[in-house]
Amino acid sequence: MINQATKQFILEHENEDPSKVIFKAASLEGVDGKIAAHQITSRQKAKKKLPTWYANENIVYPNKIPLEQSSSEQTAKFKAGILQGEILADLTGGMGIDDWAFSDVFQKVYYCERQEDLAEIAKLNFTALDKNNIEVNAGDSVEWLRTHASKLTAIYLDPARRDAQNNKMVGISDCEPDVIALKELLFEKADKILVKLSPMIDIKQGVRELGAVSHVFVISVENECKEVLFLINKNYDDNTLIHCVDFPKNQSKTEFLFQLEEEEYQEVELATALEQFLYEPNAAVMKGGGFKSIAQQYELKKLGTNSHLYTSQKLVEDFPGRKFEIKAKSQVQKKALQKLLPGMKANLTVRNFPQTVDQLRKKLKLKEGGNDYIFATTVMSDEKVLLLCERINK
């Protein structure tokens, strides 16, 4: 697919500006500059996102959208820890990262993709990666599923979340394929369905609409929510367990679990006064919505009903998020803050506060950065305050 001269050129210039290598390629016989520039751009993105793929010089990268929308190697391997068994079908194959991971835990993986050129590239890449148990099928995956005779262990779907005008879609039935409309067919073929949906989805609504959801996995990488996965089990009719998983930089993953149905009825103690330590849940917990459950499990007090910040007198070292020691409380006034922070430089976060970070930073004339942290929030008495903190990294 890529000739040897172009491939060699890509490897020799992969750390350079892709927009400039085209001109270098123009004077070289047999080198396709346009292909080289695209592959160099893709390899630069894949270096962190897909290290195993990047390390393989025979990998061919499709156009930028499949790479941008694909799972990272890290999240793909996590999914392979959710489902294992004999046969899996992926009805939305894309670049094939998830199938590459699933092939380690399933005897057979069916990759289905309606874009023939993308399916062809995936087939080449699976060969380059020595994945011999993945069968590539190009065409309509729903039609393939209807005519597939044998029973499957599980089905995986990552429905397209953009319409014909390239607008982002969040609702389940707005995505393609429509999992809700296909549910009967899916359960004819498999007892387990894993669906990846928009990080913007309302989890409670998703559980209601899909039905039979046993687990929801909210995955964040370096405190940015990347994926929300719904595991649907045939005939399941019990509580839904929410897994809030974060992969911090240079640290082992954290996981916080809570029952979705129990969260509504949990009691949480509101702080009548600030204690020594402050806690901010990570992005996965914030998206998962276990705000009462996390207070219960870690014996914390909530600063305000809607603030989603917590305090305690004793340090909770394994809290899934950022931890701080509270040094002082200030009114939301420049003069008051300046007495506590003469340099007027700090990392600013707002939680349940009427102004944005930029608006408040401008009002206070506060510079960004340094080792100090300020939380602007609303406490139980409905008082707006600034909390000056020192981060705890252990």
Coordinates of N, CA and C in Angstrom, one line a residue, residues 221-223 247-252:
V221 N -8.6 9.5 31.3 CA -7.2 9.4 31.2 C -6.6 10.7 31.6
E222 N -5.7 10.7 32.6 CA -5.1 12.0 33.1 C -6.2 13.0 33.4
N223 N -7.2 12.5 34.0 CA -8.3 13.4 34.6 C -9.1 14.1 33.4
F247 N -7.0 6.8 34.8 CA -5.6 6.5 34.5 C -4.7 7.7 34.7
P248 N -4.2 8.0 35.9 CA -3.4 9.2 36.1 C -2.0 9.0 35.4
K249 N -1.4 10.2 35.1 CA -0.1 10.2 34.5 C 1.0 9.6 35.4
N250 N 1.7 8.6 34.9 CA 2.8 7.9 35.7 C 2.4 7.3 37.0
Q251 N 1.1 6.9 37.1 CA 0.6 6.2 38.3 C -0.3 5.1 37.9
S252 N -0.6 4.2 38.8 CA -1.5 3.1 38.5 C -2.9 3.6 38.6

